[in-house]
Tab-separated table of N, CA and C and ligand atoms in Angstrom:
chain	number	residue	atom	x	y	z
X	1259	MET	N	119.898	86.535	93.684
X	1259	MET	CA	118.646	86.771	94.405
X	1259	MET	C	118.764	86.221	95.818
X	1260	ILE	N	118.243	86.967	96.754
X	1260	ILE	CA	118.174	86.439	98.113
X	1260	ILE	C	116.711	86.270	98.508
X	1261	ASP	N	116.466	85.310	99.363
X	1261	ASP	CA	115.117	85.008	99.828
X	1261	ASP	C	114.815	85.876	101.044
X	1262	ALA	N	113.772	86.692	100.941
X	1262	ALA	CA	113.412	87.603	102.036
X	1262	ALA	C	112.187	87.119	102.788
X	1263	GLY	N	111.842	85.851	102.635
X	1263	GLY	CA	110.760	85.281	103.431
X	1263	GLY	C	109.443	85.170	102.675
X	1264	ARG	N	108.474	84.628	103.372
X	1264	ARG	CA	107.158	84.390	102.771
X	1264	ARG	C	106.353	85.684	102.708
X	1265	LEU	N	105.689	85.893	101.575
X	1265	LEU	CA	104.853	87.082	101.421
X	1265	LEU	C	103.740	87.092	102.460
X	1266	ASP	N	103.132	85.944	102.717
X	1266	ASP	CA	101.989	85.940	103.633
X	1266	ASP	C	102.391	86.107	105.095
X	1267	GLU	N	103.669	86.165	105.373
X	1267	GLU	CA	104.120	86.449	106.739
X	1267	GLU	C	104.484	87.927	106.925
X	1268	LEU	N	104.364	88.688	105.846
X	1268	LEU	CA	104.621	90.127	105.917
X	1268	LEU	C	103.285	90.837	105.714
X	1269	PRO	N	102.717	91.404	106.771
X	1269	PRO	CA	101.409	92.043	106.634
X	1269	PRO	C	101.426	93.169	105.598
X	1270	ASP	N	100.272	93.381	104.984
X	1270	ASP	CA	100.141	94.462	104.021
X	1270	ASP	C	100.519	95.784	104.702
X	1271	ARG	N	101.172	96.652	103.955
X	1271	ARG	CA	101.589	97.980	104.426
X	1271	ARG	C	102.528	97.901	105.623
X	1272	SER	N	103.462	96.967	105.531
X	1272	SER	CA	104.450	96.863	106.596
X	1272	SER	C	105.829	96.657	105.986
X	1273	MET	N	106.826	96.610	106.852
X	1273	MET	CA	108.214	96.505	106.403
X	1273	MET	C	108.949	95.591	107.366
X	1274	ARG	N	109.856	94.811	106.835
X	1274	ARG	CA	110.748	94.017	107.679
X	1274	ARG	C	112.175	94.286	107.241
X	1275	THR	N	113.096	94.015	108.139
X	1275	THR	CA	114.496	94.179	107.774
X	1275	THR	C	115.175	92.820	107.767
X	1276	LEU	N	116.240	92.738	107.024
X	1276	LEU	CA	117.062	91.540	107.014
X	1276	LEU	C	118.495	91.963	106.723
X	1277	GLU	N	119.412	91.079	107.068
X	1277	GLU	CA	120.815	91.385	106.836
X	1277	GLU	C	121.387	90.352	105.888
X	1278	HIS	N	122.165	90.820	104.926
X	1278	HIS	CA	122.804	89.922	103.975
X	1278	HIS	C	124.234	90.402	103.750
X	1279	GLU	N	125.182	89.562	104.108
X	1279	GLU	CA	126.606	89.865	103.930
X	1279	GLU	C	126.954	91.254	104.457
X	1280	GLY	N	126.488	91.531	105.658
X	1280	GLY	CA	126.832	92.778	106.325
X	1280	GLY	C	126.029	93.982	105.891
X	1281	GLN	N	125.102	93.789	104.972
X	1281	GLN	CA	124.288	94.896	104.488
X	1281	GLN	C	122.857	94.734	104.995
X	1282	ARG	N	122.325	95.759	105.654
X	1282	ARG	CA	120.949	95.680	106.140
X	1282	ARG	C	120.010	96.253	105.088
X	1283	LEU	N	118.936	95.506	104.846
X	1283	LEU	CA	117.940	95.885	103.848
X	1283	LEU	C	116.571	95.990	104.493
X	1284	GLY	N	115.696	96.708	103.833
X	1284	GLY	CA	114.301	96.722	104.224
X	1284	GLY	C	113.463	96.197	103.076
X	1285	VAL	N	112.442	95.409	103.410
X	1285	VAL	CA	111.506	94.919	102.407
X	1285	VAL	C	110.123	95.427	102.794
X	1286	VAL	N	109.486	96.117	101.848
X	1286	VAL	CA	108.183	96.724	102.080
X	1286	VAL	C	107.135	95.964	101.287
X	1287	ARG	N	106.025	95.647	101.963
X	1287	ARG	CA	104.872	95.101	101.237
X	1287	ARG	C	103.810	96.182	101.187
X	1288	TRP	N	103.333	96.414	99.978
X	1288	TRP	CA	102.271	97.407	99.785
X	1288	TRP	C	101.247	96.783	98.850
X	1289	GLY	N	100.207	96.205	99.420
X	1289	GLY	CA	99.248	95.452	98.615
X	1289	GLY	C	99.918	94.203	98.070
X	1290	ASP	N	99.824	94.025	96.771
X	1290	ASP	CA	100.442	92.867	96.133
X	1290	ASP	C	101.872	93.155	95.665
X	1291	GLU	N	102.349	94.357	95.929
X	1291	GLU	CA	103.690	94.728	95.470
X	1291	GLU	C	104.693	94.674	96.621
X	1292	VAL	N	105.941	94.399	96.274
X	1292	VAL	CA	107.015	94.419	97.257
X	1292	VAL	C	108.153	95.289	96.723
X	1293	PHE	N	108.839	95.948	97.647
X	1293	PHE	CA	109.955	96.821	97.301
X	1293	PHE	C	111.084	96.559	98.287
X	1294	ALA	N	112.292	96.757	97.836
X	1294	ALA	CA	113.442	96.554	98.714
X	1294	ALA	C	114.353	97.765	98.626
X	1295	LEU	N	114.898	98.152	99.765
X	1295	LEU	CA	115.791	99.301	99.800
X	1295	LEU	C	116.856	99.103	100.867
X	1296	ARG	N	117.940	99.814	100.677
X	1296	ARG	CA	119.024	99.760	101.630
X	1296	ARG	C	118.603	100.494	102.893
X	1297	SER	N	118.931	99.908	104.043
X	1297	SER	CA	118.503	100.506	105.298
X	1297	SER	C	119.550	101.475	105.833
X	1298	ARG	N	119.975	102.386	104.988
X	1298	ARG	CA	120.904	103.420	105.441
X	1298	ARG	C	120.422	104.754	104.882
X	1299	CYS	N	119.998	105.609	105.775
X	1299	CYS	CA	119.424	106.889	105.348
X	1299	CYS	C	120.514	107.788	104.760
X	1300	PRO	N	120.260	108.387	103.587
X	1300	PRO	CA	121.263	109.258	102.982
X	1300	PRO	C	121.412	110.597	103.701
X	1301	HIS	N	120.558	110.877	104.669
X	1301	HIS	CA	120.709	112.129	105.414
X	1301	HIS	C	121.935	112.055	106.324
X	1302	GLN	N	121.856	111.250	107.385
X	1302	GLN	CA	122.997	111.129	108.296
X	1302	GLN	C	123.294	109.679	108.639
X	1303	GLY	N	122.884	108.766	107.766
X	1303	GLY	CA	123.237	107.359	107.941
X	1303	GLY	C	122.372	106.610	108.933
X	1304	GLY	N	121.224	107.117	109.249
X	1304	GLY	CA	120.327	106.456	110.204
X	1304	GLY	C	119.801	105.126	109.679
X	1305	PRO	N	119.275	104.299	110.597
X	1305	PRO	CA	118.754	102.974	110.234
X	1305	PRO	C	117.363	103.096	109.610
X	1306	LEU	N	117.339	103.543	108.378
X	1306	LEU	CA	116.094	103.924	107.704
X	1306	LEU	C	114.964	102.916	107.871
X	1307	CYS	N	115.271	101.642	107.677
X	1307	CYS	CA	114.197	100.645	107.640
X	1307	CYS	C	113.782	100.148	109.028
X	1308	LEU	N	114.314	100.784	110.085
X	1308	LEU	CA	113.755	100.554	111.415
X	1308	LEU	C	112.673	101.597	111.698
X	1309	GLY	N	112.413	102.434	110.710
X	1309	GLY	CA	111.358	103.432	110.830
X	1309	GLY	C	110.004	102.831	110.490
X	1310	THR	N	109.110	103.668	110.033
X	1310	THR	CA	107.748	103.232	109.749
X	1310	THR	C	107.469	103.310	108.255
X	1311	VAL	N	106.389	102.643	107.844
X	1311	VAL	CA	105.924	102.754	106.468
X	1311	VAL	C	104.431	103.069	106.503
X	1312	GLY	N	104.025	103.948	105.601
X	1312	GLY	CA	102.612	104.339	105.560
X	1312	GLY	C	102.333	105.068	104.269
X	1313	PRO	N	101.090	105.548	104.116
X	1313	PRO	CA	100.745	106.272	102.892
X	1313	PRO	C	101.329	107.685	102.912
X	1314	GLN	N	101.632	108.174	101.719
X	1314	GLN	CA	102.160	109.522	101.593
X	1314	GLN	C	101.071	110.547	101.912
X	1315	ILE	N	101.474	111.615	102.581
X	1315	ILE	CA	100.544	112.709	102.872
X	1315	ILE	C	100.667	113.728	101.750
X	1316	ILE	N	99.549	114.115	101.182
X	1316	ILE	CA	99.556	115.083	100.084
X	1316	ILE	C	98.574	116.217	100.403
X	1317	ALA	N	98.733	117.303	99.685
X	1317	ALA	CA	97.852	118.461	99.867
X	1317	ALA	C	97.411	118.938	98.496
X	1318	GLN	N	96.647	118.102	97.803
X	1318	GLN	CA	96.246	118.440	96.433
X	1318	GLN	C	95.298	119.616	96.373
X	1319	ALA	N	94.497	119.779	97.430
X	1319	ALA	CA	93.493	120.844	97.389
X	1319	ALA	C	94.043	122.177	97.897
X	1320	GLY	N	95.369	122.226	98.137
X	1320	GLY	CA	95.969	123.495	98.514
X	1320	GLY	C	96.380	123.580	99.961
X	1321	VAL	N	96.859	124.772	100.330
X	1321	VAL	CA	97.370	125.007	101.678
X	1321	VAL	C	96.266	124.753	102.703
X	1322	GLY	N	96.632	124.063	103.778
X	1322	GLY	CA	95.665	123.799	104.845
X	1322	GLY	C	94.874	122.530	104.644
X	1323	THR	N	95.105	121.837	103.547
X	1323	THR	CA	94.400	120.577	103.324
X	1323	THR	C	95.386	119.434	103.465
X	1324	MET	N	94.858	118.267	103.736
X	1324	MET	CA	95.721	117.102	103.880
X	1324	MET	C	94.928	115.850	103.518
X	1325	GLU	N	95.554	115.014	102.695
X	1325	GLU	CA	94.947	113.739	102.336
X	1325	GLU	C	96.024	112.676	102.382
X	1326	LEU	N	95.603	111.438	102.487
X	1326	LEU	CA	96.531	110.321	102.409
X	1326	LEU	C	96.416	109.705	101.028
X	1327	ASP	N	97.547	109.513	100.374
X	1327	ASP	CA	97.571	108.868	99.066
X	1327	ASP	C	97.831	107.378	99.277
X	1328	ALA	N	96.765	106.606	99.276
X	1328	ALA	CA	96.859	105.178	99.596
X	1328	ALA	C	97.665	104.391	98.573
X	1329	ASP	N	97.896	104.982	97.398
X	1329	ASP	CA	98.653	104.278	96.361
X	1329	ASP	C	100.153	104.531	96.454
X	1330	SER	N	100.562	105.421	97.340
X	1330	SER	CA	101.966	105.835	97.390
X	1330	SER	C	102.574	105.576	98.764
X	1331	PRO	N	103.347	104.500	98.886
X	1331	PRO	CA	103.984	104.222	100.175
X	1331	PRO	C	105.147	105.167	100.446
X	1332	VAL	N	105.405	105.371	101.718
X	1332	VAL	CA	106.543	106.183	102.108
X	1332	VAL	C	107.182	105.555	103.348
X	1333	VAL	N	108.513	105.508	103.346
X	1333	VAL	CA	109.266	104.996	104.494
X	1333	VAL	C	109.812	106.201	105.248
X	1334	VAL	N	109.593	106.220	106.554
X	1334	VAL	CA	109.993	107.369	107.384
X	1334	VAL	C	111.171	106.966	108.256
X	1335	CYS	N	112.267	107.694	108.130
X	1335	CYS	CA	113.473	107.406	108.909
X	1335	CYS	C	113.227	107.690	110.397
X	1336	PRO	N	113.660	106.791	111.273
X	1336	PRO	CA	113.393	106.998	112.707
X	1336	PRO	C	114.244	108.102	113.337
X	1337	TRP	N	115.296	108.546	112.674
X	1337	TRP	CA	116.163	109.547	113.314
X	1337	TRP	C	115.608	110.955	113.199
X	1338	HIS	N	115.297	111.427	111.992
X	1338	HIS	CA	114.846	112.814	111.845
X	1338	HIS	C	113.586	112.924	110.982
X	1339	GLY	N	112.987	111.806	110.660
X	1339	GLY	CA	111.698	111.833	109.983
X	1339	GLY	C	111.723	112.088	108.490
X	1340	TRP	N	112.886	112.011	107.876
X	1340	TRP	CA	112.885	112.165	106.426
X	1340	TRP	C	112.121	111.006	105.789
X	1341	GLU	N	111.485	111.298	104.672
X	1341	GLU	CA	110.608	110.315	104.041
X	1341	GLU	C	111.125	109.941	102.650
X	1342	PHE	N	111.032	108.654	102.362
X	1342	PHE	CA	111.520	108.137	101.071
X	1342	PHE	C	110.465	107.250	100.426
X	1343	ASP	N	110.359	107.370	99.112
X	1343	ASP	CA	109.461	106.510	98.346
X	1343	ASP	C	110.191	105.199	98.075
X	1344	PRO	N	109.720	104.074	98.636
X	1344	PRO	CA	110.452	102.820	98.454
X	1344	PRO	C	110.415	102.289	97.020
X	1345	ARG	N	109.546	102.858	96.181
X	1345	ARG	CA	109.480	102.416	94.784
X	1345	ARG	C	110.650	102.973	93.985
X	1346	THR	N	111.093	104.176	94.344
X	1346	THR	CA	112.154	104.834	93.587
X	1346	THR	C	113.387	105.124	94.426
X	1347	GLY	N	113.224	105.155	95.734
X	1347	GLY	CA	114.300	105.529	96.636
X	1347	GLY	C	114.422	107.028	96.846
X	1348	ARG	N	113.660	107.803	96.110
X	1348	ARG	CA	113.783	109.267	96.193
X	1348	ARG	C	113.153	109.812	97.463
X	1349	ALA	N	113.812	110.835	98.013
X	1349	ALA	CA	113.245	111.532	99.164
X	1349	ALA	C	111.972	112.247	98.728
X	1350	VAL	N	110.954	112.160	99.567
X	1350	VAL	CA	109.707	112.862	99.268
X	1350	VAL	C	109.918	114.359	99.401
X	1351	VAL	N	110.654	114.770	100.424
X	1351	VAL	CA	111.120	116.157	100.542
X	1351	VAL	C	112.578	116.098	100.974
X	1352	GLY	N	113.312	117.112	100.655
X	1352	GLY	CA	114.716	117.166	101.048
X	1352	GLY	C	115.606	116.923	99.862
X	1353	ARG	N	116.518	117.831	99.638
X	1353	ARG	CA	117.487	117.685	98.571
X	1353	ARG	C	118.783	118.344	98.998
X	1354	GLY	N	119.834	117.976	98.296
X	1354	GLY	CA	121.113	118.596	98.576
X	1354	GLY	C	121.033	120.097	98.306
X	1355	ARG	N	122.010	120.833	98.794
X	1355	ARG	CA	121.958	122.294	98.657
X	1355	ARG	C	121.738	122.733	97.228
X	1356	SER	N	122.453	122.142	96.308
X	1356	SER	CA	122.246	122.539	94.919
X	1356	SER	C	122.090	121.309	94.024
X	1357	GLY	N	122.081	120.148	94.634
X	1357	GLY	CA	122.060	118.935	93.842
X	1357	GLY	C	120.670	118.329	93.718
X	1358	PRO	N	120.628	117.115	93.225
X	1358	PRO	CA	119.344	116.421	93.043
X	1358	PRO	C	118.799	115.964	94.389
X	1359	PRO	N	117.553	115.509	94.415
X	1359	PRO	CA	116.966	115.019	95.660
X	1359	PRO	C	117.790	113.865	96.223
X	1360	TYR	N	117.801	113.773	97.549
X	1360	TYR	CA	118.444	112.631	98.181
X	1360	TYR	C	117.762	111.356	97.714
X	1361	ARG	N	118.536	110.281	97.669
X	1361	ARG	CA	117.981	109.008	97.203
X	1361	ARG	C	118.633	107.881	97.969
X	1362	VAL	N	117.835	106.896	98.348
X	1362	VAL	CA	118.350	105.697	98.987
X	1362	VAL	C	118.393	104.597	97.922
X	1363	GLN	N	119.359	103.720	98.049
X	1363	GLN	CA	119.511	102.660	97.054
X	1363	GLN	C	118.335	101.688	97.135
X	1364	THR	N	117.791	101.338	95.998
X	1364	THR	CA	116.705	100.361	95.940
X	1364	THR	C	117.166	99.133	95.163
X	1365	PHE	N	116.450	98.040	95.356
X	1365	PHE	CA	116.758	96.776	94.679
X	1365	PHE	C	115.467	96.215	94.101
X	1366	ARG	N	115.608	95.490	93.015
X	1366	ARG	CA	114.441	94.842	92.415
X	1366	ARG	C	113.939	93.750	93.360
X	1367	ALA	N	112.634	93.742	93.589
X	1367	ALA	CA	112.041	92.722	94.454
X	1367	ALA	C	110.829	92.145	93.734
X	1368	LEU	N	110.600	90.862	93.943
X	1368	LEU	CA	109.463	90.200	93.302
X	1368	LEU	C	108.986	89.060	94.188
X	1369	VAL	N	107.815	88.540	93.828
X	1369	VAL	CA	107.248	87.408	94.559
X	1369	VAL	C	107.195	86.225	93.613
X	1370	ARG	N	107.778	85.123	94.069
X	1370	ARG	CA	107.742	83.896	93.275
X	1370	ARG	C	107.389	82.741	94.208
X	1371	ASP	N	106.359	82.006	93.838
X	1371	ASP	CA	105.888	80.872	94.646
X	1371	ASP	C	105.658	81.281	96.095
X	1372	GLY	N	105.118	82.477	96.278
X	1372	GLY	CA	104.768	82.941	97.615
X	1372	GLY	C	105.935	83.457	98.434
X	1373	ARG	N	107.117	83.517	97.839
X	1373	ARG	CA	108.290	84.001	98.574
X	1373	ARG	C	108.770	85.312	97.968
X	1374	ILE	N	109.274	86.187	98.823
X	1374	ILE	CA	109.810	87.474	98.378
X	1374	ILE	C	111.279	87.278	98.026
X	1375	LEU	N	111.627	87.655	96.820
X	1375	LEU	CA	113.016	87.539	96.360
X	1375	LEU	C	113.541	88.941	96.065
X	1376	VAL	N	114.783	89.175	96.456
X	1376	VAL	CA	115.403	90.486	96.237
X	1376	VAL	C	116.666	90.284	95.412
X	1377	ASP	N	116.769	91.067	94.348
X	1377	ASP	CA	117.928	91.008	93.463
X	1377	ASP	C	118.911	92.111	93.870
X	1378	LEU	N	119.965	91.763	94.536
X	1378	LEU	CA	120.920	92.768	95.003
X	1378	LEU	C	121.760	93.332	93.875
X	1379	ASP	N	121.683	92.724	92.707
X	1379	ASP	CA	122.418	93.241	91.545
X	1379	ASP	C	121.535	94.143	90.696
X	1380	GLY	N	120.267	94.208	91.019
X	1380	GLY	CA	119.350	94.968	90.157
X	1380	GLY	C	118.717	96.150	90.839
M	1037	LIG	S1	119.424	110.105	109.397
M	1037	LIG	FE1	117.523	109.685	108.478
M	1037	LIG	S2	116.438	111.510	108.595
M	1037	LIG	FE2	118.354	111.955	109.445
């Protein structure tokens, strides 16, 4: 486990990056939950976690409608705007030509005694 800092120093609905043994990670706080992911975009290797985090945009009511899903965070890559769910690492849109959806590596993250811990083995 690595220490990713104090939870109360990471504002709700935000992301910070950190480096550990040459690997850059992003840590996302979404309410009381925290998520960790590798900061390398599977599209073209962009610095994914230097992008933004916000609610997922959905269109449940059909074409021409738009809502924000406050329960579903999404990380947006700063290079070409691809979006990833930090809970699963899966791309919100975008998949290989015939393969499964693109996915960024995620790590188990938790809060203990007010500190964010990331398990790089999990
Ligand atoms: S490198 Fe991330 S969207 Fe292209």
